[in-house]
Short mmCIF file of C-alpha atoms and ligand atoms in Angstrom, two decimals:
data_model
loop_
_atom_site.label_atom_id
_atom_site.label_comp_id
_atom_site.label_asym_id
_atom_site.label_seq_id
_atom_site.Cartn_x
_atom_site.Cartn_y
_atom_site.Cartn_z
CA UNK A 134 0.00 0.00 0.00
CA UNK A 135 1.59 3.21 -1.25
CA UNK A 136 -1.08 5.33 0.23
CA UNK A 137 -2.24 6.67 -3.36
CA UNK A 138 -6.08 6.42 -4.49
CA UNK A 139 -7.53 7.22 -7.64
CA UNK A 140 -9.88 10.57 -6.46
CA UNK A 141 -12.27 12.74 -8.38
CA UNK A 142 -10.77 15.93 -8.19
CA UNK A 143 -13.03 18.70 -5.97
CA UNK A 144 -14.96 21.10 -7.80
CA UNK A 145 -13.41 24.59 -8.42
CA UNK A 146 -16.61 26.94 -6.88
CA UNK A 147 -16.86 30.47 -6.44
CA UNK A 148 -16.56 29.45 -2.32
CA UNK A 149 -13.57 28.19 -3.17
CA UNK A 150 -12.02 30.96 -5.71
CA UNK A 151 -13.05 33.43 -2.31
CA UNK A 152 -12.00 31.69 0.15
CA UNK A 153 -8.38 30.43 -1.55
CA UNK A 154 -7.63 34.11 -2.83
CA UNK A 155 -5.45 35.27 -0.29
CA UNK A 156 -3.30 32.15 -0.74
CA UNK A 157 -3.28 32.42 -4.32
CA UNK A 158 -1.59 36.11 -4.08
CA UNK A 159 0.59 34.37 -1.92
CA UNK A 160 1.95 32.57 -4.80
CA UNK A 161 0.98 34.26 -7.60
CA UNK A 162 4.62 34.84 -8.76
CA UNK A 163 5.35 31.22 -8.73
CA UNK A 164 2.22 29.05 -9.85
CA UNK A 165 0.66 30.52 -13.10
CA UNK A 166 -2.94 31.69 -12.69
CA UNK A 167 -4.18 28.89 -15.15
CA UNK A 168 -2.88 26.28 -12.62
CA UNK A 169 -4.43 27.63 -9.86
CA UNK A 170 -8.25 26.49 -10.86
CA UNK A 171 -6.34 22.60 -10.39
CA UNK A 172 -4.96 23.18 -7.03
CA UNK A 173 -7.41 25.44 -5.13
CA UNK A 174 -10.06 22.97 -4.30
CA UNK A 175 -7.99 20.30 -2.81
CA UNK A 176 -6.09 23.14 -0.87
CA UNK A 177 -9.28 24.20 0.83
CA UNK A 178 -10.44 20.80 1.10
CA UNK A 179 -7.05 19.86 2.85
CA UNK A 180 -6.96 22.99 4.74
CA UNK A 181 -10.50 22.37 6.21
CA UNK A 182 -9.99 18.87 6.83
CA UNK A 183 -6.67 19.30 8.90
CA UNK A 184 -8.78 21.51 11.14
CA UNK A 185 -11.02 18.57 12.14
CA UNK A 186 -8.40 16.11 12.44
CA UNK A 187 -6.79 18.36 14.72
CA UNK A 188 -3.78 17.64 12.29
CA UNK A 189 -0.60 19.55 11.49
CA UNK A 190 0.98 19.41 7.77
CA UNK A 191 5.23 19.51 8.08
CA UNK A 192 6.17 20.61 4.96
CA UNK A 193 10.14 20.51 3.76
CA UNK A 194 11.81 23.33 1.41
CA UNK A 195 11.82 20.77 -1.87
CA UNK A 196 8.00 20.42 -1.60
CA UNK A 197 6.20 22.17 -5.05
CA UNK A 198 5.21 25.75 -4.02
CA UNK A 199 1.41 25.45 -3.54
CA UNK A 200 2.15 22.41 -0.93
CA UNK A 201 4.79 24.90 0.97
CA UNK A 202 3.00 28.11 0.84
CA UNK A 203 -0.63 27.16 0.84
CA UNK A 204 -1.38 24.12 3.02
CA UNK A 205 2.40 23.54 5.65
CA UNK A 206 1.74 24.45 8.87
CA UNK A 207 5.35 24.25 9.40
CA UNK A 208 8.30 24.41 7.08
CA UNK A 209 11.72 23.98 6.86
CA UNK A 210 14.73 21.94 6.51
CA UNK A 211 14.68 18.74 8.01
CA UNK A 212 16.70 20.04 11.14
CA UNK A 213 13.48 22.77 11.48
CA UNK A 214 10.76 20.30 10.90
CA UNK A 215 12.18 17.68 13.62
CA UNK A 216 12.26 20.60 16.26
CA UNK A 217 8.66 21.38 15.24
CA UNK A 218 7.34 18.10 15.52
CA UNK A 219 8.67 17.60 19.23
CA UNK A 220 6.40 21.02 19.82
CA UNK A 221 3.30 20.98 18.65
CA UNK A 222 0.09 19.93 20.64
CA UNK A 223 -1.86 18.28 17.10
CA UNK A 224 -2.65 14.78 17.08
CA UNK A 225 -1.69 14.20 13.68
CA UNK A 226 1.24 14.81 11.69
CA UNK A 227 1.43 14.86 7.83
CA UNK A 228 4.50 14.72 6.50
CA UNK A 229 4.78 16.57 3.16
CA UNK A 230 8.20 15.49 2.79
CA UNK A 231 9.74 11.93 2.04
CA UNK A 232 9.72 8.98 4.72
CA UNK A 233 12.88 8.93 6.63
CA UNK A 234 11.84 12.71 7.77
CA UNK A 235 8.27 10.59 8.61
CA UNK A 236 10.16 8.53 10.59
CA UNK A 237 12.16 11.54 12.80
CA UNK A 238 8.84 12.46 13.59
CA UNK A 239 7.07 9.75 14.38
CA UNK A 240 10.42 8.56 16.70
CA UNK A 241 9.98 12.14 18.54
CA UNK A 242 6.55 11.96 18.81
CA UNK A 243 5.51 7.87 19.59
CA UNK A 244 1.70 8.93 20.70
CA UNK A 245 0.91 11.36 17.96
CA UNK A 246 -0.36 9.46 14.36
CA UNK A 247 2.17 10.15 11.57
CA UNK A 248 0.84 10.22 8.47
CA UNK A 249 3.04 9.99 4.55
CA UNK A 250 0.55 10.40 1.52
CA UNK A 251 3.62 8.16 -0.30
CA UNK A 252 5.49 5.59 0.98
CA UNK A 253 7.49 5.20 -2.10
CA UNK A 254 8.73 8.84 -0.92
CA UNK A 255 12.13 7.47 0.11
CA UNK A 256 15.70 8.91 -0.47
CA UNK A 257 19.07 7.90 -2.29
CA UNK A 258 21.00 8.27 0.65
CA UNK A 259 18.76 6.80 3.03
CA UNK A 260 19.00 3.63 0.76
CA UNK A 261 22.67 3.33 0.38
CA UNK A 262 23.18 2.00 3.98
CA UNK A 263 21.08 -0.75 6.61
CA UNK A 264 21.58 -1.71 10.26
CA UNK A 265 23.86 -4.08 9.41
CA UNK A 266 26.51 -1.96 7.59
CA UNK A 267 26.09 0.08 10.37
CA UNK A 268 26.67 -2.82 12.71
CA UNK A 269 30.13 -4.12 11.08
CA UNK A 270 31.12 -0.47 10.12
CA UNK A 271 31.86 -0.74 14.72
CA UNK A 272 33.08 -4.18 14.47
CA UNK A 273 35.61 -2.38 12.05
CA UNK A 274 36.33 0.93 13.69
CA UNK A 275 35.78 -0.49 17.64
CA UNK A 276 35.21 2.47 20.08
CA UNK A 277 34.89 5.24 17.09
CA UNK A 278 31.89 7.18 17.35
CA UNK A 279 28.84 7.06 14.93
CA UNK A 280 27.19 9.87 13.15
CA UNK A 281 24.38 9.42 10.82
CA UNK A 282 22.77 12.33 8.68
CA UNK A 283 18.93 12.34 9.31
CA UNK A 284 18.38 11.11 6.05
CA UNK A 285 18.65 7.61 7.36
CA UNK A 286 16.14 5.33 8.10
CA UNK A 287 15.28 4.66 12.09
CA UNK A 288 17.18 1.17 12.33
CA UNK A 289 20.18 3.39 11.17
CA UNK A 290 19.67 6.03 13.81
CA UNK A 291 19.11 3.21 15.90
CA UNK A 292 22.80 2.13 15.65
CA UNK A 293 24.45 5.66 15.38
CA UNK A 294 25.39 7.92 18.63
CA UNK A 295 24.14 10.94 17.32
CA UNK A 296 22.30 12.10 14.21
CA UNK A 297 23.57 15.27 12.45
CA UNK A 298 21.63 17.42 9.36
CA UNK A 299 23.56 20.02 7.25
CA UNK A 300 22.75 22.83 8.94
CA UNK A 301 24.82 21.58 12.65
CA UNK A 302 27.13 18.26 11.20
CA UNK A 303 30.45 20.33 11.81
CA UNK A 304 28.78 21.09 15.37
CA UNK A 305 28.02 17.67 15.56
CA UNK A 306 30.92 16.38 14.65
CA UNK A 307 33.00 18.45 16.99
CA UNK A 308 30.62 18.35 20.47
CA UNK A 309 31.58 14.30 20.27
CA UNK A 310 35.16 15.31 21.94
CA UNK A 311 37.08 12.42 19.69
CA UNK A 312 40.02 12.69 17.23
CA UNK A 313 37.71 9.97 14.68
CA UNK A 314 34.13 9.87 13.55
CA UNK A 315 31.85 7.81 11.65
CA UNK A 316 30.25 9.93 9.60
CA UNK A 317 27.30 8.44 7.61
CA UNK A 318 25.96 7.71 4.65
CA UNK A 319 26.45 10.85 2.30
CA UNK A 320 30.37 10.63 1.04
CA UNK A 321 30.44 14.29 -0.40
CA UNK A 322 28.92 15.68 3.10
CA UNK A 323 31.43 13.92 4.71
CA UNK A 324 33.66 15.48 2.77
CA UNK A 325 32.69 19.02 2.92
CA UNK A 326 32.76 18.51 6.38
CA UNK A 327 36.19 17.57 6.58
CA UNK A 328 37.02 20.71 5.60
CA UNK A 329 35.52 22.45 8.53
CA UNK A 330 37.40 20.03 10.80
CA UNK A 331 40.74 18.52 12.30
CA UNK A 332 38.36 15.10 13.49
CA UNK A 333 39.25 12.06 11.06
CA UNK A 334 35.62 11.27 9.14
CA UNK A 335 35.50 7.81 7.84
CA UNK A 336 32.83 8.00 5.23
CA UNK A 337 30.26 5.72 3.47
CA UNK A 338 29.74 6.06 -0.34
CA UNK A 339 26.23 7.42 -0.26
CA UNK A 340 25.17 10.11 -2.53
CA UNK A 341 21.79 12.16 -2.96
CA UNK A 342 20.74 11.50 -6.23
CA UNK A 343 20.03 15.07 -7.24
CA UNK A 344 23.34 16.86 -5.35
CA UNK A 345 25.75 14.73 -6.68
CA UNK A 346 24.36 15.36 -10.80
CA UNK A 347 25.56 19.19 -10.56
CA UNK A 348 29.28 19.55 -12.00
CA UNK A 349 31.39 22.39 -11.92
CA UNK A 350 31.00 22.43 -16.16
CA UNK A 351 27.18 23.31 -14.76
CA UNK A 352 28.02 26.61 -12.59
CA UNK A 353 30.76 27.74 -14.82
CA UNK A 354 28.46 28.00 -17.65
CA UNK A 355 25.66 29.88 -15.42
CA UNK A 356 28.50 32.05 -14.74
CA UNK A 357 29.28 32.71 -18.36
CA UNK A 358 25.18 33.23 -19.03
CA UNK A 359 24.47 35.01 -16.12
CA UNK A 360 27.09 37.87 -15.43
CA UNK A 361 27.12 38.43 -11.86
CA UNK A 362 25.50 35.47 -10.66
CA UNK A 363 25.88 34.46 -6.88
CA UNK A 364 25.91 30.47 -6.56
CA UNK A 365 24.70 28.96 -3.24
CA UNK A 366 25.41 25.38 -3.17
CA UNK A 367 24.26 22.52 -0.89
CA UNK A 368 26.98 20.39 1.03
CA UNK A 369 25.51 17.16 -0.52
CA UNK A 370 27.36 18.48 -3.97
CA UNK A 371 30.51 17.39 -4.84
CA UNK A 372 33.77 19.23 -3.29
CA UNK A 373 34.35 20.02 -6.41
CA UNK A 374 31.27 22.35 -6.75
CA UNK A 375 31.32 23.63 -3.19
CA UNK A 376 34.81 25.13 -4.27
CA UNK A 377 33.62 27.00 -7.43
CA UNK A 378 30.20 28.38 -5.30
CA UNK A 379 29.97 31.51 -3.52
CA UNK A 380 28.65 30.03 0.08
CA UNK A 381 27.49 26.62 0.82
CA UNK A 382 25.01 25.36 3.55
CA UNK A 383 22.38 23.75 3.97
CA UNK A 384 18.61 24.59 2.58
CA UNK A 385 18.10 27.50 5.66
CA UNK A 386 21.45 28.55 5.09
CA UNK A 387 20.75 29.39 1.88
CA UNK A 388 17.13 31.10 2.63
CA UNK A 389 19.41 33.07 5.08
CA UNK A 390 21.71 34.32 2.77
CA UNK A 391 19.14 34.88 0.49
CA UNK A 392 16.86 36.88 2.85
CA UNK A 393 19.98 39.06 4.41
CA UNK A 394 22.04 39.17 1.39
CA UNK A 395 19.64 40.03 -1.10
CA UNK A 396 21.72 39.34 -4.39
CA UNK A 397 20.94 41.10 -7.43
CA UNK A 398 21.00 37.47 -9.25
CA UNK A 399 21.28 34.22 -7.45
CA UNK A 400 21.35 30.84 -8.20
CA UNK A 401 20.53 27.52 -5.51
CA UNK A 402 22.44 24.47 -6.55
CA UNK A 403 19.98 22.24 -5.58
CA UNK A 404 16.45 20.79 -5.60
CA UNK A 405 13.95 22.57 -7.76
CA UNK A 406 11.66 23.36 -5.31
CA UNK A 407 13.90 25.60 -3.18
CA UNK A 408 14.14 28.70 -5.32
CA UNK A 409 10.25 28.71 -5.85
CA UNK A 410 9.46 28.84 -2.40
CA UNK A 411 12.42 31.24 -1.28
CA UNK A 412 11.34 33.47 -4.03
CA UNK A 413 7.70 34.28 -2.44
CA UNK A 414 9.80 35.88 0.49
CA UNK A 415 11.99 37.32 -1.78
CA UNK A 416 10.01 39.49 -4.83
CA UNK A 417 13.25 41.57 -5.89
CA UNK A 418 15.51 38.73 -6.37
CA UNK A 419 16.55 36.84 -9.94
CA UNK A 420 16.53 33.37 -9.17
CA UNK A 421 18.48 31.35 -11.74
CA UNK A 422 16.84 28.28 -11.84
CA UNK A 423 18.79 24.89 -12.67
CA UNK A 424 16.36 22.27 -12.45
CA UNK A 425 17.08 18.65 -10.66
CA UNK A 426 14.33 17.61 -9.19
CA UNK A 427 13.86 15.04 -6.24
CA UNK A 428 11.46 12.21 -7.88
CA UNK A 429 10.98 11.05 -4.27
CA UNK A 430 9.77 14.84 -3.07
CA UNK A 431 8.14 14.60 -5.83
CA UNK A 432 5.91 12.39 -5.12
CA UNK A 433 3.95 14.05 -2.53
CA UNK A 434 1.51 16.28 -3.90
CA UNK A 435 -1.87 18.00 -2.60
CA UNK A 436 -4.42 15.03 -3.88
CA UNK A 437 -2.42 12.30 -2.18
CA UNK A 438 -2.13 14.61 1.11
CA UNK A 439 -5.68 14.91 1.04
CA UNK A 440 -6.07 11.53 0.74
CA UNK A 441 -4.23 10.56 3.64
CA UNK A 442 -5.68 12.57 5.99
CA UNK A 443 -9.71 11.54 4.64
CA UNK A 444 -8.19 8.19 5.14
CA UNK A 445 -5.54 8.53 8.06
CA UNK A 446 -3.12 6.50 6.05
CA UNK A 447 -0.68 5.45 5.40
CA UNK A 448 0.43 5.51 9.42
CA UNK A 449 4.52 5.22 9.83
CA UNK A 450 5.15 2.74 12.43
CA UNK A 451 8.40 2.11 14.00
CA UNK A 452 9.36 -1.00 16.33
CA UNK A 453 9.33 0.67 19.98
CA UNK A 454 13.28 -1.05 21.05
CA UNK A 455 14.60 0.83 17.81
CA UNK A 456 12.79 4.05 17.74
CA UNK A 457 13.96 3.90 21.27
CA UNK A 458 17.25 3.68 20.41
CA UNK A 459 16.98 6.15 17.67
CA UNK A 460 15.47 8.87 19.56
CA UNK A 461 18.64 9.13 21.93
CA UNK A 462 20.62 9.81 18.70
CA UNK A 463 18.03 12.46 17.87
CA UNK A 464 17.76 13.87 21.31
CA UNK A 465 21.52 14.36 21.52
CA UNK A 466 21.38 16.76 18.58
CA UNK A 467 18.75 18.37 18.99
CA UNK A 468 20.43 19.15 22.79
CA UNK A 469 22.95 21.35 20.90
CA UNK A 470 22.80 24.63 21.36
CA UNK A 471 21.52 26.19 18.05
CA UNK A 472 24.60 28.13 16.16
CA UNK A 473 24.26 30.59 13.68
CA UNK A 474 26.57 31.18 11.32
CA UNK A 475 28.41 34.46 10.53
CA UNK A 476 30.13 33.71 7.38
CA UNK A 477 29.90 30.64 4.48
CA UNK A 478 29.57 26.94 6.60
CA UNK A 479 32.12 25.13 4.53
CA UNK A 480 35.37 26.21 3.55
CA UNK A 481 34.66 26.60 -0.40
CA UNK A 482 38.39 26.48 -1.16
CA UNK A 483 40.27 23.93 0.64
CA UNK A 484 40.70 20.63 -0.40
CA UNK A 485 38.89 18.19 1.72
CA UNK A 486 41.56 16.27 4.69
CA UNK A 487 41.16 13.05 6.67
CA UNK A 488 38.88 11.33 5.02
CA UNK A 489 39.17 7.46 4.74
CA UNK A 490 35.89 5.51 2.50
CA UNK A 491 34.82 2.63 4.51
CA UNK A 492 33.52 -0.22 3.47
CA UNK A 493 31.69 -2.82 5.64
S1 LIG B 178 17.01 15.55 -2.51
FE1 LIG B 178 18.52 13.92 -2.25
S2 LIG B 178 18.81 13.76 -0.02
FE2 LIG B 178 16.86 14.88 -0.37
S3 LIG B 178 15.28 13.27 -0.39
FE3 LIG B 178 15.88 13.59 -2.54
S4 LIG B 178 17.48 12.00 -2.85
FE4 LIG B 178 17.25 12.23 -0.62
#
């Protein structure tokens, strides 16, 4: 069961036109008016329902604009949304994101129902590694700590001492007090971090399948077309590309830049998403717009979100002993103190130091 049902679309009514208007000028720079007829019903629709579920939608920075803007309660990266979820007082959590970040909150939140619209929502990286890697990874490295990115799935987190995302893995990294880490599963993040860092990472060859497709042939000729262009990339990119960017961190990083910064022309090197949605908050900025888009993001969209909460499915369960065991790793990061950076997270230039690939 994927949690996707063939639906009759709702009607487009004059209630709905009035009473979806204010969310439509929300938008209106991003979604063409012609599309709007397609997605206003089932954004009132959702937007009532959730009310009488007494549910909460989380939605994450790749989701398509009228899914971030129009019907999220919350949004964010997935460092924001996992915060959010240990806070709020709904019942119900829909996750308009993909399922490991279903997961985080259903291991932070055990009594609340957690809803994804897709199960086949998953993630590159959070496929590229199991339990048992994990497992023989300390068989091989005794006594050397474990860090997993959140995009893992919970038997992962399960086996790892602390959970990192991109916005805090240098912080994370560091607060362990060792002179080696784990660092798991996404090799280029591992990477970029190593440049931030005197800790030996011992990396797993991971890669998110929409990061690791941007080359540096790919910003050098948005340079050439685009005179003046500022390039944000994501740490899941190559090393290669973090050196030719102009700052690189993670997807609030780069709303923060955007929103402080305001560049006359900027680019995002990364999912498609992103610019749409920082472009609402930010009318007098060019965004350059690449396009590699997440197919698992993807798959959430407003008719299978209002599906799953007419149907409360499809509910993310987690075995108790390992969401247990998970939720310590969680807990310990989100115990950090929250940093803010003053200047670009990841050394652009340097050459990336102390890394060793591991294999299991
Ligand atoms: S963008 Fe990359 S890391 Fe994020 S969900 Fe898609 S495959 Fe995973």
């Amino acid at each position: 069961m994927n949690g996707l049902a063939p639906r009759k679309a709702p009607p487009y009514t004059p209630e709905v036109a009035r009473e979806t208007a204010h969310l439509y000028a929300r938008v209106a720079a991003v979604v063409p008016e012609f599309e709007w007829p397609a997605y206003a019903p089932y954004i009132h629709a959702i937007n009532t329902l959730k009310k009488a579920r007494n549910a909460i939608i989380l939605g994450h920075n790749y989701m398509t604009p009228e899914i971030f803007n129009c019907v999220s309660d919350y949004t964010g990266d997935s460092l924001a949304l996992a915060r959010q979820a240990t806070t709020t007082d709904a019942k119900v959590i829909v996750q308009a994101g993909v399922h490991f970040m279903a997961e985080t909150s259903k291991i932070l939140c055990p009594d609340k129902t957690v809803l994804i619209p897709d199960t086949r929502a998953g993630c590159s990286l959070a496929e590229s590694i199991t339990g048992r890697d994990v497992r023989l990874l300390k068989q091989k490295y005794p006594g050397v700590p474990v860090v997993s990115y959140v995009n893992t799935s919970a038997e992962v987190k399960a086996e790892s001492d602390m959970c990192c995302t991109s916005s805090n893995a240098v912080q994370v990294v560091e607060s362990l007090g060792t002179d080696r880490v784990i660092f798991l599963p996404d090799e280029y993040l591992a990477k970029n971090v190593a440049t931030m860092t005197d800790v030996e990472i011992i990396a797993w060859h991971g890669r998110c399948e929409v990061h690791e497709r941007f080359t540096v042939e790919d910003i050098e000729a948005l340079r050439d077309a685009h005179p003046g262009l500022v390039v944000l990339a994501h740490p899941e990119c190559s090393p290669e590309v973090m050196a030719v960017a102009d700052f690189a961190g993670s997807t609030a990083d780069m709303s923060d830049y955007v929103a402080e910064h305001h560049p006359a022309k900027v680019v995002l090197v990364t999912e498609c998403s992103m610019s749409d949605n920082v472009a609402v908050e930010n009318p007098g900025v060019d965004f350059i717009r690449p396009c590699n888009l997440c197919p698992h993001m993807k798959r959430i969209t407003l008719a299978n979100i209002l599906h799953s909460l007419e149907t409360m499915t499809v509910k993310v369960e987690i075995e108790p002993a390992i969401a247990a065991r998970a939720r310590l790793a969680i807990e310990r990061m989100l115990a950090l103190p929250k940093v803010k950076s003053a200047g670009p997270k990841y050394r652009v230039k340097q050459p990336p130091a102390h890394v060793t690939l591991a294999v299991a």
